Amino acid sequence: MSDPVEQRAVGAQPGAARRFPRGLRRTVAVSLIALVLTPVAIGIAANGAGLAGRWWDATDRWVGPAQSVLAAVLLLLVAALAIYAPAAAMIAGLVWGIVPGLVQIAAPAHTFRLISAVPGLPADLDRALHSWLSGGVVLLFGVLLFGVGFTAALLRRRLTPAAEAEPGEAHAPLEGG
């Protein structure tokens, strides 16, 4: 390891070349959190929307809106994770929104069967998720999360000072508007 660039890249620590770079570890950890939070938020939101639609049932009057607020907070948290790792929101948007939405478009007859095959899912939640999937809500969430991650990646790239940039990367100067 006599090359100074290589020493800087691995931190000049013994055995550092064998470990994952810190940025990669952070991206993987944050992506796993986003991959867990996103389907939970979508399920809670779909269930909350289904419960809120039954306005005549006084016992569920506040449960549905409360679930919708909780789901919104969880999705906001997933979007905020893009600050730490833009790929996290992009991956979660692809896995839990864009891909299921495209599957619904390509094979709409099979999506209810696929959702119903998830073990432990109550029948009401099956119907709510299928309704959201067939109505494009899940695809919308996926595109929005992907867009948040993509925007965060572009902003991060633009805001990185040129001195810290990788060789060959071009950065536009910050403009006032």
PDB file of N, CA, C and O in Angstrom, residues 86-120:
ATOM      1  N   PRO A  86     -29.242   8.678   0.217  1.00  0.00           N
ATOM      2  CA  PRO A  86     -30.286   8.850  -0.795  1.00  0.00           C
ATOM      3  C   PRO A  86     -30.761   7.527  -1.403  1.00  0.00           C
ATOM      4  O   PRO A  86     -31.931   7.384  -1.737  1.00  0.00           O
ATOM      5  N   ALA A  87     -29.876   6.563  -1.498  1.00  0.00           N
ATOM      6  CA  ALA A  87     -30.254   5.270  -2.068  1.00  0.00           C
ATOM      7  C   ALA A  87     -31.317   4.571  -1.234  1.00  0.00           C
ATOM      8  O   ALA A  87     -32.094   3.778  -1.770  1.00  0.00           O
ATOM      9  N   ALA A  88     -31.402   4.849   0.054  1.00  0.00           N
ATOM     10  CA  ALA A  88     -32.369   4.185   0.927  1.00  0.00           C
ATOM     11  C   ALA A  88     -33.795   4.474   0.479  1.00  0.00           C
ATOM     12  O   ALA A  88     -34.609   3.557   0.332  1.00  0.00           O
ATOM     13  N   ALA A  89     -34.113   5.738   0.264  1.00  0.00           N
ATOM     14  CA  ALA A  89     -35.467   6.093  -0.177  1.00  0.00           C
ATOM     15  C   ALA A  89     -35.721   5.578  -1.590  1.00  0.00           C
ATOM     16  O   ALA A  89     -36.836   5.150  -1.906  1.00  0.00           O
ATOM     17  N   MET A  90     -34.696   5.598  -2.429  1.00  0.00           N
ATOM     18  CA  MET A  90     -34.860   5.105  -3.799  1.00  0.00           C
ATOM     19  C   MET A  90     -35.138   3.604  -3.807  1.00  0.00           C
ATOM     20  O   MET A  90     -36.033   3.131  -4.513  1.00  0.00           O
ATOM     21  N   ILE A  91     -34.404   2.847  -3.013  1.00  0.00           N
ATOM     22  CA  ILE A  91     -34.594   1.396  -2.948  1.00  0.00           C
ATOM     23  C   ILE A  91     -35.970   1.067  -2.372  1.00  0.00           C
ATOM     24  O   ILE A  91     -36.693   0.220  -2.904  1.00  0.00           O
ATOM     25  N   ALA A  92     -36.347   1.743  -1.287  1.00  0.00           N
ATOM     26  CA  ALA A  92     -37.656   1.493  -0.690  1.00  0.00           C
ATOM     27  C   ALA A  92     -38.774   1.849  -1.662  1.00  0.00           C
ATOM     28  O   ALA A  92     -39.775   1.124  -1.756  1.00  0.00           O
ATOM     29  N   GLY A  93     -38.618   2.933  -2.392  1.00  0.00           N
ATOM     30  CA  GLY A  93     -39.619   3.316  -3.379  1.00  0.00           C
ATOM     31  C   GLY A  93     -39.738   2.304  -4.504  1.00  0.00           C
ATOM     32  O   GLY A  93     -40.839   1.993  -4.969  1.00  0.00           O
ATOM     33  N   LEU A  94     -38.600   1.780  -4.936  1.00  0.00           N
ATOM     34  CA  LEU A  94     -38.623   0.753  -5.986  1.00  0.00           C
ATOM     35  C   LEU A  94     -39.267  -0.542  -5.495  1.00  0.00           C
ATOM     36  O   LEU A  94     -40.163  -1.082  -6.136  1.00  0.00           O
ATOM     37  N   VAL A  95     -38.788  -1.034  -4.354  1.00  0.00           N
ATOM     38  CA  VAL A  95     -39.218  -2.344  -3.862  1.00  0.00           C
ATOM     39  C   VAL A  95     -40.680  -2.350  -3.431  1.00  0.00           C
ATOM     40  O   VAL A  95     -41.416  -3.283  -3.741  1.00  0.00           O
ATOM     41  N   TRP A  96     -41.118  -1.308  -2.721  1.00  0.00           N
ATOM     42  CA  TRP A  96     -42.452  -1.325  -2.133  1.00  0.00           C
ATOM     43  C   TRP A  96     -43.466  -0.454  -2.869  1.00  0.00           C
ATOM     44  O   TRP A  96     -44.615  -0.377  -2.447  1.00  0.00           O
ATOM     45  N   GLY A  97     -43.072   0.207  -3.949  1.00  0.00           N
ATOM     46  CA  GLY A  97     -44.020   1.045  -4.663  1.00  0.00           C
ATOM     47  C   GLY A  97     -44.003   0.858  -6.161  1.00  0.00           C
ATOM     48  O   GLY A  97     -45.008   0.480  -6.763  1.00  0.00           O
ATOM     49  N   ILE A  98     -42.857   1.102  -6.763  1.00  0.00           N
ATOM     50  CA  ILE A  98     -42.780   1.070  -8.221  1.00  0.00           C
ATOM     51  C   ILE A  98     -42.936  -0.353  -8.756  1.00  0.00           C
ATOM     52  O   ILE A  98     -43.740  -0.600  -9.657  1.00  0.00           O
ATOM     53  N   VAL A  99     -42.189  -1.301  -8.199  1.00  0.00           N
ATOM     54  CA  VAL A  99     -42.282  -2.685  -8.693  1.00  0.00           C
ATOM     55  C   VAL A  99     -43.683  -3.265  -8.478  1.00  0.00           C
ATOM     56  O   VAL A  99     -44.271  -3.805  -9.422  1.00  0.00           O
ATOM     57  N   PRO A 100     -44.270  -3.146  -7.270  1.00  0.00           N
ATOM     58  CA  PRO A 100     -45.642  -3.657  -7.132  1.00  0.00           C
ATOM     59  C   PRO A 100     -46.641  -2.943  -8.052  1.00  0.00           C
ATOM     60  O   PRO A 100     -47.560  -3.569  -8.583  1.00  0.00           O
ATOM     61  N   GLY A 101     -46.448  -1.646  -8.266  1.00  0.00           N
ATOM     62  CA  GLY A 101     -47.331  -0.909  -9.172  1.00  0.00           C
ATOM     63  C   GLY A 101     -47.216  -1.401 -10.599  1.00  0.00           C
ATOM     64  O   GLY A 101     -48.218  -1.539 -11.305  1.00  0.00           O
ATOM     65  N   LEU A 102     -45.999  -1.674 -11.028  1.00  0.00           N
ATOM     66  CA  LEU A 102     -45.801  -2.193 -12.386  1.00  0.00           C
ATOM     67  C   LEU A 102     -46.334  -3.619 -12.525  1.00  0.00           C
ATOM     68  O   LEU A 102     -46.870  -3.986 -13.572  1.00  0.00           O
ATOM     69  N   VAL A 103     -46.205  -4.420 -11.465  1.00  0.00           N
ATOM     70  CA  VAL A 103     -46.781  -5.766 -11.485  1.00  0.00           C
ATOM     71  C   VAL A 103     -48.300  -5.661 -11.601  1.00  0.00           C
ATOM     72  O   VAL A 103     -48.928  -6.415 -12.354  1.00  0.00           O
ATOM     73  N   GLN A 104     -48.898  -4.712 -10.885  1.00  0.00           N
ATOM     74  CA  GLN A 104     -50.341  -4.514 -10.970  1.00  0.00           C
ATOM     75  C   GLN A 104     -50.760  -4.121 -12.387  1.00  0.00           C
ATOM     76  O   GLN A 104     -51.763  -4.591 -12.896  1.00  0.00           O
ATOM     77  N   ILE A 105     -49.977  -3.280 -13.025  1.00  0.00           N
ATOM     78  CA  ILE A 105     -50.290  -2.869 -14.397  1.00  0.00           C
ATOM     79  C   ILE A 105     -50.144  -4.050 -15.360  1.00  0.00           C
ATOM     80  O   ILE A 105     -50.982  -4.258 -16.229  1.00  0.00           O
ATOM     81  N   ALA A 106     -49.078  -4.846 -15.167  1.00  0.00           N
ATOM     82  CA  ALA A 106     -48.804  -5.952 -16.095  1.00  0.00           C
ATOM     83  C   ALA A 106     -49.701  -7.166 -15.856  1.00  0.00           C
ATOM     84  O   ALA A 106     -50.094  -7.833 -16.817  1.00  0.00           O
ATOM     85  N   ALA A 107     -50.013  -7.467 -14.612  1.00  0.00           N
ATOM     86  CA  ALA A 107     -50.790  -8.673 -14.298  1.00  0.00           C
ATOM     87  C   ALA A 107     -51.816  -8.382 -13.213  1.00  0.00           C
ATOM     88  O   ALA A 107     -51.709  -8.895 -12.096  1.00  0.00           O
ATOM     89  N   PRO A 108     -52.824  -7.574 -13.512  1.00  0.00           N
ATOM     90  CA  PRO A 108     -53.776  -7.181 -12.466  1.00  0.00           C
ATOM     91  C   PRO A 108     -54.582  -8.339 -11.886  1.00  0.00           C
ATOM     92  O   PRO A 108     -55.019  -8.271 -10.742  1.00  0.00           O
ATOM     93  N   ALA A 109     -54.760  -9.403 -12.635  1.00  0.00           N
ATOM     94  CA  ALA A 109     -55.557 -10.534 -12.139  1.00  0.00           C
ATOM     95  C   ALA A 109     -54.843 -11.294 -11.023  1.00  0.00           C
ATOM     96  O   ALA A 109     -55.488 -11.973 -10.230  1.00  0.00           O
ATOM     97  N   HIS A 110     -53.528 -11.169 -10.931  1.00  0.00           N
ATOM     98  CA  HIS A 110     -52.769 -11.974  -9.973  1.00  0.00           C
ATOM     99  C   HIS A 110     -52.416 -11.222  -8.692  1.00  0.00           C
ATOM    100  O   HIS A 110     -51.992 -11.848  -7.723  1.00  0.00           O
ATOM    101  N   THR A 111     -52.584  -9.924  -8.665  1.00  0.00           N
ATOM    102  CA  THR A 111     -52.101  -9.169  -7.505  1.00  0.00           C
ATOM    103  C   THR A 111     -52.890  -9.462  -6.237  1.00  0.00           C
ATOM    104  O   THR A 111     -52.300  -9.550  -5.166  1.00  0.00           O
ATOM    105  N   PHE A 112     -54.204  -9.629  -6.328  1.00  0.00           N
ATOM    106  CA  PHE A 112     -54.968  -9.932  -5.116  1.00  0.00           C
ATOM    107  C   PHE A 112     -54.544 -11.279  -4.553  1.00  0.00           C
ATOM    108  O   PHE A 112     -54.410 -11.438  -3.337  1.00  0.00           O
ATOM    109  N   ARG A 113     -54.300 -12.245  -5.419  1.00  0.00           N
ATOM    110  CA  ARG A 113     -53.840 -13.568  -4.968  1.00  0.00           C
ATOM    111  C   ARG A 113     -52.475 -13.454  -4.293  1.00  0.00           C
ATOM    112  O   ARG A 113     -52.226 -14.068  -3.258  1.00  0.00           O
ATOM    113  N   LEU A 114     -51.592 -12.633  -4.855  1.00  0.00           N
ATOM    114  CA  LEU A 114     -50.264 -12.459  -4.261  1.00  0.00           C
ATOM    115  C   LEU A 114     -50.354 -11.777  -2.900  1.00  0.00           C
ATOM    116  O   LEU A 114     -49.663 -12.162  -1.956  1.00  0.00           O
ATOM    117  N   ILE A 115     -51.215 -10.766  -2.778  1.00  0.00           N
ATOM    118  CA  ILE A 115     -51.378 -10.084  -1.490  1.00  0.00           C
ATOM    119  C   ILE A 115     -52.011 -11.031  -0.476  1.00  0.00           C
ATOM    120  O   ILE A 115     -51.594 -11.089   0.684  1.00  0.00           O
ATOM    121  N   SER A 116     -52.999 -11.800  -0.896  1.00  0.00           N
ATOM    122  CA  SER A 116     -53.686 -12.734   0.007  1.00  0.00           C
ATOM    123  C   SER A 116     -52.765 -13.855   0.472  1.00  0.00           C
ATOM    124  O   SER A 116     -53.025 -14.476   1.500  1.00  0.00           O
ATOM    125  N   ALA A 117     -51.700 -14.117  -0.261  1.00  0.00           N
ATOM    126  CA  ALA A 117     -50.771 -15.181   0.106  1.00  0.00           C
ATOM    127  C   ALA A 117     -49.832 -14.775   1.238  1.00  0.00           C
ATOM    128  O   ALA A 117     -49.133 -15.630   1.792  1.00  0.00           O
ATOM    129  N   VAL A 118     -49.813 -13.500   1.603  1.00  0.00           N
ATOM    130  CA  VAL A 118     -48.948 -13.047   2.699  1.00  0.00           C
ATOM    131  C   VAL A 118     -49.500 -13.608   4.004  1.00  0.00           C
ATOM    132  O   VAL A 118     -50.663 -13.352   4.346  1.00  0.00           O
ATOM    133  N   PRO A 119     -48.700 -14.389   4.738  1.00  0.00           N
ATOM    134  CA  PRO A 119     -49.216 -15.018   5.964  1.00  0.00           C
ATOM    135  C   PRO A 119     -49.506 -13.979   7.055  1.00  0.00           C
ATOM    136  O   PRO A 119     -48.766 -13.026   7.242  1.00  0.00           O
ATOM    137  N   GLY A 120     -50.619 -14.190   7.742  1.00  0.00           N
ATOM    138  CA  GLY A 120     -50.966 -13.346   8.883  1.00  0.00           C
ATOM    139  C   GLY A 120     -51.643 -12.031   8.543  1.00  0.00           C
ATOM    140  O   GLY A 120     -51.910 -11.237   9.438  1.00  0.00           O
TER     141      GLY A 120
END
